[in-house]
Structure formats: C-alpha cells, structure tokens
Tab-separated table of C-alpha atoms in Angstrom:
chain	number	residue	atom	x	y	z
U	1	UNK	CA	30.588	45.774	-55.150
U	2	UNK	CA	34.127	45.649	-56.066
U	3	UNK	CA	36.757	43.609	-54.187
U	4	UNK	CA	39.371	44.274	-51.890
U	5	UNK	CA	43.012	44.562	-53.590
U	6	UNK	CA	44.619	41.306	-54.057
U	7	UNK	CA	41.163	39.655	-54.218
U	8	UNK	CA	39.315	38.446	-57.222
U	9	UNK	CA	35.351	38.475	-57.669
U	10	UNK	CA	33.901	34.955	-57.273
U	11	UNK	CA	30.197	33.828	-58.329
U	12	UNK	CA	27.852	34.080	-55.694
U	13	UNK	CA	26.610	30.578	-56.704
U	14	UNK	CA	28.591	26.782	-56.569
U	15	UNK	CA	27.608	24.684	-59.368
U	16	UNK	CA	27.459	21.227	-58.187
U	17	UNK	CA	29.344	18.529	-59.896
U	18	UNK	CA	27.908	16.207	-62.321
U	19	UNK	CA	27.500	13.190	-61.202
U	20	UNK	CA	28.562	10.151	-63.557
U	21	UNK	CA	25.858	7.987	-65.596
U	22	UNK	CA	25.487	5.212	-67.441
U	23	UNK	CA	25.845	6.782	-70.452
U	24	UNK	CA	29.605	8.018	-68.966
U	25	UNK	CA	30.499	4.203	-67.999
U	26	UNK	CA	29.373	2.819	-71.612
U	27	UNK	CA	31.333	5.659	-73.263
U	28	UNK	CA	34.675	5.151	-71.473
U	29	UNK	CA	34.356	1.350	-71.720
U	30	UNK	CA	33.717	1.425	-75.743
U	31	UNK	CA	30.106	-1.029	-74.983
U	32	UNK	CA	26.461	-0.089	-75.103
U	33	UNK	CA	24.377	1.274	-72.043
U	34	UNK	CA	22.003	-1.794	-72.175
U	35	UNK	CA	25.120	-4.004	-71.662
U	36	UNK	CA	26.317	-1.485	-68.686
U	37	UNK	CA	22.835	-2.141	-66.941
U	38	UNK	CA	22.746	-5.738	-66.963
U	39	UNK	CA	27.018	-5.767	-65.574
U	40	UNK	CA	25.684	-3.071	-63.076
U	41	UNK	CA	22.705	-5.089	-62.066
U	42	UNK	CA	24.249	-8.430	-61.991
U	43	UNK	CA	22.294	-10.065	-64.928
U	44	UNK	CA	22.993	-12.050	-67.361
U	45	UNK	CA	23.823	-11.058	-70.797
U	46	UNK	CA	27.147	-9.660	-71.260
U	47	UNK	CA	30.701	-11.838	-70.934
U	48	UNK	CA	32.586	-11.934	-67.447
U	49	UNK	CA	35.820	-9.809	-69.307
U	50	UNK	CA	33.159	-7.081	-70.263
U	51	UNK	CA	31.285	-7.259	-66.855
U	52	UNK	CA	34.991	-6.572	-64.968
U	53	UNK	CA	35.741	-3.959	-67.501
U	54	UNK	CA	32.594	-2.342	-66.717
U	55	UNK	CA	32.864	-2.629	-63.118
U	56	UNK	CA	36.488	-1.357	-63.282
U	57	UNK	CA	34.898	2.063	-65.270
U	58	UNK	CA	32.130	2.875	-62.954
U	59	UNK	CA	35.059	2.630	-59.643
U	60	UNK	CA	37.345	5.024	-61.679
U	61	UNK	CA	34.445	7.522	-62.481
U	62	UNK	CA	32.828	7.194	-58.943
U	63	UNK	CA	29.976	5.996	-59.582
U	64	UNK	CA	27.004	5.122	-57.483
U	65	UNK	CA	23.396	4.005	-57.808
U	66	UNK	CA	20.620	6.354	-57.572
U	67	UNK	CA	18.647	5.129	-54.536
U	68	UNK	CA	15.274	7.043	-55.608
U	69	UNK	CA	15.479	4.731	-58.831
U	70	UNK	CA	16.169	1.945	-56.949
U	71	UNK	CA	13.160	2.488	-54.769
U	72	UNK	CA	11.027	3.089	-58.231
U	73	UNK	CA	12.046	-0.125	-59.629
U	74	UNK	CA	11.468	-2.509	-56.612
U	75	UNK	CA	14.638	-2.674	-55.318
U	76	UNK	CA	16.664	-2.135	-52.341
U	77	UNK	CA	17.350	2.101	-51.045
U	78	UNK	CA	20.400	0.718	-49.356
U	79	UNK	CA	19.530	2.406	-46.362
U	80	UNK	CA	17.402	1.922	-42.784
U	81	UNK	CA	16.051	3.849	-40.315
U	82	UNK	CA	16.650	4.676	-36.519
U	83	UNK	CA	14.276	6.997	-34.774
U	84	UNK	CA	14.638	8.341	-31.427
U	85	UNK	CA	12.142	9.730	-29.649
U	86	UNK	CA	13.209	11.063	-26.543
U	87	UNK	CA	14.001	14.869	-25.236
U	88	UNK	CA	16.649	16.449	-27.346
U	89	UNK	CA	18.551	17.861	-24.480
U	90	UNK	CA	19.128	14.649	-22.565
U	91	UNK	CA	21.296	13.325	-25.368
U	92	UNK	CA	24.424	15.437	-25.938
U	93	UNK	CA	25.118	14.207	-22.318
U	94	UNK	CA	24.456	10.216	-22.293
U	95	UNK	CA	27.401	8.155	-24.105
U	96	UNK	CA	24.759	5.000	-24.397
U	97	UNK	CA	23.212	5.946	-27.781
U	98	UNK	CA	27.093	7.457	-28.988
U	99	UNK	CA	28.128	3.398	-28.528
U	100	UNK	CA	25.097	1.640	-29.569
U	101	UNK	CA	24.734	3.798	-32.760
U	102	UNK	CA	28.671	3.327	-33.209
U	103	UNK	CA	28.224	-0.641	-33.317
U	104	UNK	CA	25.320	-0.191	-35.690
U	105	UNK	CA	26.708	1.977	-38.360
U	106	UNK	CA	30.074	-1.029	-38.085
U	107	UNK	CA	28.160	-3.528	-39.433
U	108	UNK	CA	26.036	-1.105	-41.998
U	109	UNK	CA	29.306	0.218	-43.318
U	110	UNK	CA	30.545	-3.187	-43.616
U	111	UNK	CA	27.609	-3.729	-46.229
U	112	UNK	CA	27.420	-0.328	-47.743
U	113	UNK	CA	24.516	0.090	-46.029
U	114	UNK	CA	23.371	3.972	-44.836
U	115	UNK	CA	21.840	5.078	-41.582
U	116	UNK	CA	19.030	7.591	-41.516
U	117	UNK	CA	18.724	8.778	-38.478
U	118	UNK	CA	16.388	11.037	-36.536
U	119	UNK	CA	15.260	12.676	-33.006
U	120	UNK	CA	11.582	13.599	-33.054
U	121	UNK	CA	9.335	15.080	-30.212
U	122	UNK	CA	7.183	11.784	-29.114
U	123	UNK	CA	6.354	7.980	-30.288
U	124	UNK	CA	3.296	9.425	-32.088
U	125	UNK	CA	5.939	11.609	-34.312
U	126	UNK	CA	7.943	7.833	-34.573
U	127	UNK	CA	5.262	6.478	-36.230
U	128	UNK	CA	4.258	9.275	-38.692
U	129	UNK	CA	7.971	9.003	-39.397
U	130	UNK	CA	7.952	5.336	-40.121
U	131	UNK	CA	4.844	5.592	-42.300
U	132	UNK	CA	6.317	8.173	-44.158
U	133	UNK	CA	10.012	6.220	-44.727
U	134	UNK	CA	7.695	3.029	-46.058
U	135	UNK	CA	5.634	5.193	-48.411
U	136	UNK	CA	8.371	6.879	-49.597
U	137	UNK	CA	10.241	4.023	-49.830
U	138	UNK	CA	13.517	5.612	-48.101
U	139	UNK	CA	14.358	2.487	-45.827
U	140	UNK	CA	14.591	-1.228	-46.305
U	141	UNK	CA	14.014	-1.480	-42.623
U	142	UNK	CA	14.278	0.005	-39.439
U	143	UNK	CA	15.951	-0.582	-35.558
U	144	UNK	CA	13.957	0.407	-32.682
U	145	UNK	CA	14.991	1.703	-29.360
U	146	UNK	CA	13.090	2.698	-26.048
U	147	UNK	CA	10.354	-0.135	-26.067
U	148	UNK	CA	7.705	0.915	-23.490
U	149	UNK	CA	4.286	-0.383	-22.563
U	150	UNK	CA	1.195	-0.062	-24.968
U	151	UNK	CA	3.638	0.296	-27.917
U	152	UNK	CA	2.041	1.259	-30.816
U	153	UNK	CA	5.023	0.306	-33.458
U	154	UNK	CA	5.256	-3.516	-33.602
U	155	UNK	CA	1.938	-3.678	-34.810
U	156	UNK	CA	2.202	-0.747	-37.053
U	157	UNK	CA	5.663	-1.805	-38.486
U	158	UNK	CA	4.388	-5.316	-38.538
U	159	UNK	CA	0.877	-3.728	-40.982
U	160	UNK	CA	3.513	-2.109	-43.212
U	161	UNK	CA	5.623	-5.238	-44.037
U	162	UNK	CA	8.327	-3.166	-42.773
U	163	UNK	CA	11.371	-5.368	-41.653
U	164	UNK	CA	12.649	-4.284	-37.712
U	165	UNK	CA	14.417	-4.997	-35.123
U	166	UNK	CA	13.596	-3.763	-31.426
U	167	UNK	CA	16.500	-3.154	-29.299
U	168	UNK	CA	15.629	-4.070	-25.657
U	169	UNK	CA	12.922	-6.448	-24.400
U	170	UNK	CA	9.385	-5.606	-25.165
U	171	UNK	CA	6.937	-4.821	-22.251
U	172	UNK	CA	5.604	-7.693	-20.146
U	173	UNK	CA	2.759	-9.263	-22.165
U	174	UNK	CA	3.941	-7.510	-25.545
U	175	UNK	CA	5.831	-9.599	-27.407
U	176	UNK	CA	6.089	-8.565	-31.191
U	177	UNK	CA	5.394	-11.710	-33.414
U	178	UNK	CA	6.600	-9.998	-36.440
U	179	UNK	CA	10.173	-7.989	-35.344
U	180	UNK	CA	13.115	-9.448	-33.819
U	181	UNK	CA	14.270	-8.585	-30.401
U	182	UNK	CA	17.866	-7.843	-29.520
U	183	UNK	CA	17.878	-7.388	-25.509
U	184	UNK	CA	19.893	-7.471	-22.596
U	185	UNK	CA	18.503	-9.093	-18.980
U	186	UNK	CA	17.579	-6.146	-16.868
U	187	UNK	CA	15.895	-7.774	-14.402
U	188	UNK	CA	19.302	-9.833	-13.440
U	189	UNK	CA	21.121	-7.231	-13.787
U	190	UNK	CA	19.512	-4.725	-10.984
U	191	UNK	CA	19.562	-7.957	-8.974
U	192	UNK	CA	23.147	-8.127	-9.364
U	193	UNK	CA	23.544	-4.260	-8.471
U	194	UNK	CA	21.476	-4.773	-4.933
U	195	UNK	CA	23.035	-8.140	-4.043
U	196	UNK	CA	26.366	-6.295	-4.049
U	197	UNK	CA	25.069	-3.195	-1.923
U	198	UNK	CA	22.917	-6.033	0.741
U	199	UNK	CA	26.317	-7.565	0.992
U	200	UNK	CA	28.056	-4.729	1.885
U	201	UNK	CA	25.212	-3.468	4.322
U	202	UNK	CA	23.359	-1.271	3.116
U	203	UNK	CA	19.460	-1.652	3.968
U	204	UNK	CA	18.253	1.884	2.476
U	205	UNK	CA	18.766	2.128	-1.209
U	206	UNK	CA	17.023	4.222	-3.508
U	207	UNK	CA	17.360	4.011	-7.561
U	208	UNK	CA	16.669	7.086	-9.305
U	209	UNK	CA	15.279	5.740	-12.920
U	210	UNK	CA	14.871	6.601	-16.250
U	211	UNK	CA	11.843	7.615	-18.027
U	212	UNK	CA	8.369	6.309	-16.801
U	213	UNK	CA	7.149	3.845	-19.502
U	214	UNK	CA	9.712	2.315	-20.621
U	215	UNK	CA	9.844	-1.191	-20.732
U	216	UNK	CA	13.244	-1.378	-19.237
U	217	UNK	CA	12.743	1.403	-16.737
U	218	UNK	CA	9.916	-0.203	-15.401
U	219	UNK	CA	11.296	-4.024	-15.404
U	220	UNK	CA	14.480	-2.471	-13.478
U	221	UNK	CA	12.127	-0.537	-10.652
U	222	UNK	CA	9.874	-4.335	-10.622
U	223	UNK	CA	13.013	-6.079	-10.423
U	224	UNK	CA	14.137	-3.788	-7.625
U	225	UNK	CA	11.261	-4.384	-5.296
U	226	UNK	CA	11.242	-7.792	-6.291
U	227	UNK	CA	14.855	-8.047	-4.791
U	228	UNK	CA	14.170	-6.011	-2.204
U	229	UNK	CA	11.105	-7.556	-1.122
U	230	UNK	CA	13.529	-10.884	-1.127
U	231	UNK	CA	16.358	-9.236	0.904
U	232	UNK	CA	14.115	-7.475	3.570
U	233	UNK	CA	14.867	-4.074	2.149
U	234	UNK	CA	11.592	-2.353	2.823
U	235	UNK	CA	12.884	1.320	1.935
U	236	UNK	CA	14.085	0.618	-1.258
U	237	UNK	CA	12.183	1.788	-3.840
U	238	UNK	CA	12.714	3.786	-7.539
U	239	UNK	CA	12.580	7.393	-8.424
U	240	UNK	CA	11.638	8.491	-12.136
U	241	UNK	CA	13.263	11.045	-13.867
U	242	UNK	CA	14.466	12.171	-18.018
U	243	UNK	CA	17.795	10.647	-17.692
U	244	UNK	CA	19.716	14.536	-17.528
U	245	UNK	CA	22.030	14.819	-15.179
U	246	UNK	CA	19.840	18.169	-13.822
U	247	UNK	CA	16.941	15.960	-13.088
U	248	UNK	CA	19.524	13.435	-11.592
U	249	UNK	CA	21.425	16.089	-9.518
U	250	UNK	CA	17.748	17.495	-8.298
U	251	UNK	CA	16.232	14.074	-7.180
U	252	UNK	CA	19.736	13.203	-5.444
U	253	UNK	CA	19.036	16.666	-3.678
U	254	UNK	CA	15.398	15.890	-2.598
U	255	UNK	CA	16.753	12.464	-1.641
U	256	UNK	CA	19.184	13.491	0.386
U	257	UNK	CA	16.743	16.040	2.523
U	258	UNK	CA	15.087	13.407	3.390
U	259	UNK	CA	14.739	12.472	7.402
U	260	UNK	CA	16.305	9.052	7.086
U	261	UNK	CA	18.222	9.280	3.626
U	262	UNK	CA	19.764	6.287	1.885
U	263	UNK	CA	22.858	4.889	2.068
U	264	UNK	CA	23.314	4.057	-1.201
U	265	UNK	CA	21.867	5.194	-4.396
U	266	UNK	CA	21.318	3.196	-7.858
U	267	UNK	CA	21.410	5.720	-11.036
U	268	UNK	CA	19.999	4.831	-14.195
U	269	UNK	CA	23.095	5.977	-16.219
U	270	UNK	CA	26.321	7.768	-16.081
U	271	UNK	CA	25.525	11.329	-16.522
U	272	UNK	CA	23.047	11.316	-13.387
U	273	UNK	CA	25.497	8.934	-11.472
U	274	UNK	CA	27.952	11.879	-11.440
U	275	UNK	CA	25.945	14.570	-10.634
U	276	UNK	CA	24.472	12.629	-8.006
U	277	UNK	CA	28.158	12.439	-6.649
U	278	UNK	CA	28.898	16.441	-7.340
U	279	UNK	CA	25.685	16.855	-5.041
U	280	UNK	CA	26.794	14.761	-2.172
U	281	UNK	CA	30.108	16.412	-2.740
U	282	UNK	CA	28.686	19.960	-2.388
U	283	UNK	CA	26.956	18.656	0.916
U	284	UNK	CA	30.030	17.651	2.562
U	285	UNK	CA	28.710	13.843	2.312
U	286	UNK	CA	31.656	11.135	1.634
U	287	UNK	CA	31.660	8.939	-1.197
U	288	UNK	CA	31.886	6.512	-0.171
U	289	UNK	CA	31.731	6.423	3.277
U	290	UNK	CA	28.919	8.433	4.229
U	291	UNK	CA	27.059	7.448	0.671
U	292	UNK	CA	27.800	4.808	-1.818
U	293	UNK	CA	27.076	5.445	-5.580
U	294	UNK	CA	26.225	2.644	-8.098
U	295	UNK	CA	26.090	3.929	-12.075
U	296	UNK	CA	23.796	1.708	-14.422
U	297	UNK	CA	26.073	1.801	-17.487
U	298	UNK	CA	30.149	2.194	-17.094
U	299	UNK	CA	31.480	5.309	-20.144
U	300	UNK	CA	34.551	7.083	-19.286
U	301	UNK	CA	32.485	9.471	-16.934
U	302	UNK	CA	32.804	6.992	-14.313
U	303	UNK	CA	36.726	5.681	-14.689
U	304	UNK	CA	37.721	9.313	-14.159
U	305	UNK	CA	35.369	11.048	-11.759
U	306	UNK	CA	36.936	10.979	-8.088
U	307	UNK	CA	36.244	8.617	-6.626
U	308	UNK	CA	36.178	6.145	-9.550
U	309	UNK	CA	32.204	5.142	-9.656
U	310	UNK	CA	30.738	1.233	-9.456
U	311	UNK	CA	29.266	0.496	-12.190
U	312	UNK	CA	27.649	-1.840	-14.511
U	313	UNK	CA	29.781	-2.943	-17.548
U	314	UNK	CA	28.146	-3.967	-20.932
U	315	UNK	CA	29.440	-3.737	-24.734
U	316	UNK	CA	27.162	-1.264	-25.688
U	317	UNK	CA	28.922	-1.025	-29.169
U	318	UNK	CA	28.623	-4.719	-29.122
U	319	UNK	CA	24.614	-3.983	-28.840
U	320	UNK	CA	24.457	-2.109	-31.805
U	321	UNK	CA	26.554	-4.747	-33.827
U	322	UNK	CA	24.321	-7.307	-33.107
U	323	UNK	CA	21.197	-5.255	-33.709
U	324	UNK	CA	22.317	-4.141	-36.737
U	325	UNK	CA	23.435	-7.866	-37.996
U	326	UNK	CA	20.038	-9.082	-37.239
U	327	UNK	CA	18.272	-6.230	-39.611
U	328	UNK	CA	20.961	-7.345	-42.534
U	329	UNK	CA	19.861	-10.687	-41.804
U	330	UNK	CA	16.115	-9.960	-41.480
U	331	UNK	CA	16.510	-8.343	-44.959
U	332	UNK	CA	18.636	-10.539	-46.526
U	333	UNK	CA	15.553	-13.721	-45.329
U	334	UNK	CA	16.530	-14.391	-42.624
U	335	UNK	CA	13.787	-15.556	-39.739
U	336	UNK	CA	12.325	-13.488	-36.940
U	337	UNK	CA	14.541	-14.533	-33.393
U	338	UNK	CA	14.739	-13.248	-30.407
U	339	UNK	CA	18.350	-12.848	-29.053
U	340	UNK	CA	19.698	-12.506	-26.053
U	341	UNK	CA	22.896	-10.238	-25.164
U	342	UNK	CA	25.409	-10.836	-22.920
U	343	UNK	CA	24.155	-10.065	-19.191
U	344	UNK	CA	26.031	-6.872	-18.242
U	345	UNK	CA	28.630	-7.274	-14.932
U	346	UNK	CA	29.136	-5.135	-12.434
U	347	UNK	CA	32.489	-3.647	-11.727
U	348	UNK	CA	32.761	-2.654	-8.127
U	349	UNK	CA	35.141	0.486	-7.681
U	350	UNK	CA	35.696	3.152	-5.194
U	351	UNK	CA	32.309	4.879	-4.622
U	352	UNK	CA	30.468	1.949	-3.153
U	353	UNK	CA	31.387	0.369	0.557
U	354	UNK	CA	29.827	-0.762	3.824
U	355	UNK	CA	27.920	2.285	5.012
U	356	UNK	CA	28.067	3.614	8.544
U	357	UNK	CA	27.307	1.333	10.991
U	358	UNK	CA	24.908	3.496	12.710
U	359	UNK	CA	22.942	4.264	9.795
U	360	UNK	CA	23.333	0.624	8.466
U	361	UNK	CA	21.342	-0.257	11.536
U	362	UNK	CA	18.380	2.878	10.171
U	363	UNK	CA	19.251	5.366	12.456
U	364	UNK	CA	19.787	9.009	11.288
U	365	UNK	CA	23.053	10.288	10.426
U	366	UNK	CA	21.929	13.607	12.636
C-alpha cells in the first residue's frame, strides 16, 4: 500500500530497545564482568574506587536487575502482591482502596519496591493466585485486604512461608499466628457513629452494610446491636449490600417505603452515603430535617455533596503506609505484631440533626 503524499512508509513492527548488561557496565568501566557482579551484588572482592566507578556506569546506562534471575538465584523479586477479590464494578466508584493503595505504593517506592496488583472473581481465585506468585516466585510477600470469617489464606499463606500482612482485624476467633495484622477499631467506631445520632434523638436507625462475611462488616452490624441493645434502640438493625452506590440507592429506597422508616441512616461508605441522599432528595425528604445521613468513611464525595455529609474521618493513606512498612519490615526480619491504627473520628456536618419530634417519639411521618 503506498502512502499518502508527505508521508513516509514506516515498519509495521517496533523493535524494542536493548536493555544494558553486565557485559555493557564492564566494557564502559575498562574492569572484568566477574568484578561488575560482586560491586553489583555487594560482595567483597573488588576496591571501594572500582565498586563507585561501577555503580556510577550501571546509573548512566540505566541499568536494572533482572528480577526472574533474581528469583532463580534465591534472592529477592523486589516486588509483593495485593489481591482483591471483590466485584469489579463496585470499585471505580469507592475512593477507600484509591487511598489505601496510594499509602502503600509511598512506602514501596521509597524502597524500590514494585506492587503487583490484581482484581479476581472470588477468595478461591485469591488463593490460586497466591500459590501461583510463591511458585513462581514473583513476590517476596503479600498485603491482604477484606478479612472475612472461615478465611482460608492465613493458613495457606502461613503453609507457603509466604511473608503477609492482613489489613483489618481478622474474624472473631481467627487470629493468624503467622501474618501481621494492621487494623483499625470498628467496633468503637460504629459506637461512636450511634452515640452521636442517640444524642441527637434519633431512636430508629438503620445501617445499610457492606458485604456479608466480612470480618469488619459483620463486627460493625454486632457492634451496632450491641450499642443499640445498650441505648434502648430496638429498631436498629443492619442491611447488607456490595458497597455500589445502586445497591445503596435501592436499599435506601426499600427503607424508606417502609411503614415507620428511620430517622437516620448509617452507610457503609461514601458512594452509597450519597446516593442514599439523591434518593431522599428525589422523595422530597429533607436532609437533614426529615432524615439524617451518617457516611462510614469521609473522601471528597461527602465535603461537596449538598448538604455537606457526617462522616467518619480516618487516614486511609496513612493505612496503607503502615501496612506496607510492616511487610518491609516482615521481610527485612522483622517479628510478627499486631498493630493497631488510629481509631477513626467522626466529623459531624450538615446532614445529621435532631429528627422530628413526632417521629423521634416513633410515630409515622404520614
């Protein structure tokens, strides 16, 4: 086919650069290859003016280690692992994982350290995945997210030797021996959430909740009728859903056809908390006089929706830099811990205030 006018033919195909060796380094620095290994490698064996010479060559040719070699010979890949396994579509939407993972790759980049990350269909897929990374020997360790009762990966991660660290307290009765635990207090913090809405009024609250099976989904809907059990609250009680903010807009709508709805509602994260208020919007219902909103973790989605929405406030960045300190520190020898996270705060705004006092008092708003 011959080219437009003014146009010149170009090869269909892009030969790829090539990439420098250790032949290259000891070449341009006038020493042999066996000397350029044992600079490279940090052994002994060649002088301290050679070893900077060396070092200096390899920067100004760009060159890197070959982490398949590494892997071959025992040592590091320079690289760990973070699987999610959760539905695909409920994550282009939730700024949680955007922070966390933002925090983690911080610290990583801090150490020339690489992230592999990956979405997969279920936890049986996770740990296919994880056996997989070990055998190939594409990780030096891996974070884990989502813990959630009968969790198979603890004791599979802990069978492979496979340094990890779980982000997010394990499931009542789990605890995993063998893997750190980076985790925030959940329980506290939905006790926080209804001790502000009791001491506004409000004596019907609903929280519509995460996935079923999680660990933290279902110590937040324990710690909920713990609370409310405590407070006198008998209506309260916990609604699950994927964490999108259709299934949150569609259980705010079923909620809110109920005969005696609440007057307040608890959301599991931003993205539901706001469609929960476009709903009550669409209804003619005030925010937050007629309904008051509570969001589980502040983003930007709740500073600029109208009105501004209560919510809880945690470093989620903050998260991931700790998690991702404890897996350097886990590799680098470091003993198994369990840590702690700041407790998150909540940071009452417009949407939440006493609620009507005639449905304070249980009465229909009809």
């Amino acid at each position: 086919m011959t080219p437009p006018p003014g146009e010149t033919a170009r090869s269909a195909k892009t030969t790829p650069a090539r990439r420098p060796t250790i032949k290259d380094i000891a070449r341009r620095a006038g020493v042999s290859e066996s000397a350029v290994s044992f600079a490279l490698n940090g052994r002994p064996g060649v002088s301290q003016g050679t070893r900077d010479r060396i070092h200096r060559v390899a920067e100004e040719l760009g060159w890197q280690p070959n982490s398949a070699a590494r892997a071959l010979s025992g040592e590091r890949a320079g690289c760990v692992g973070l699987v999610l396994a959760r539905p695909a579509h409920t994550l282009g939407v939730e700024s949680f994982f955007l922070q966390l993972v933002s925090g983690v790759q911080e610290v990583l980049a801090s150490r020339k350290v690489a992230l592999l990350f990956q979405v997969v269909e279920d936890i049986d897929a996770e740990c296919e995945l994880h056996r997989r990374w070990w055998a190939e020997k594409r990780v030096d360790g891996v974070l884990v997210v989502d813990p959630r009762a009968h969790d198979p990966r603890p004791a599979l991660l802990a069978s492979l030797g496979l340094p990890a660290v779980v982000i997010g307290a394990p499931a009542a009765g789990e605890e995993a021996e063998a893997l750190s635990t980076v985790w925030a207090d959940d329980s506290a913090a939905m006790a926080s959430v209804l001790a502000h809405l009791h001491g506004l009024g409000h004596r019907r609250v609903v929280h519509v909740a995460g996935l079923p099976g999680l660990a933290h989904t279902e110590r937040r809907i324990s710690s909920l009728r713990t609370e409310a059990d405590r407070l006198g609250l008998a209506d309260a009680r916990s609604v699950t859903t994927d964490y999108s903010d259709a299934e949150g807009a569609e259980a705010t709508r079923r909620i809110l056809d109920e005969p005696e709805p609440p007057t307040a509602i608890i959301y599991d994260n931003d993205v539901m908390a706001v469609a929960g208020a476009s709903v009550a919007a669409e209804r003619g219902i005030s925010v937050p006089s007629e309904l008051s909103i509570v969001a589980w973790d502040d983003s930007a989605l709740c500073r600029v929706t109208h009105p501004r929405l209560t919510a809880l406030v945690r470093d989620t960045s903050g998260f991931g830099r700790l998690a991702a300190q404890e897996l350097i520190d886990r590799l680098d020898g470091g003993p198994v811990r369990s840590i702690q996270a700041e407790l998150p705060h909540l940071e009452p705004r417009e949407s939440t205030a006493p609620p009507p006092p005639a449905r304070a008092a249980g009465e229909s708003p009809n």
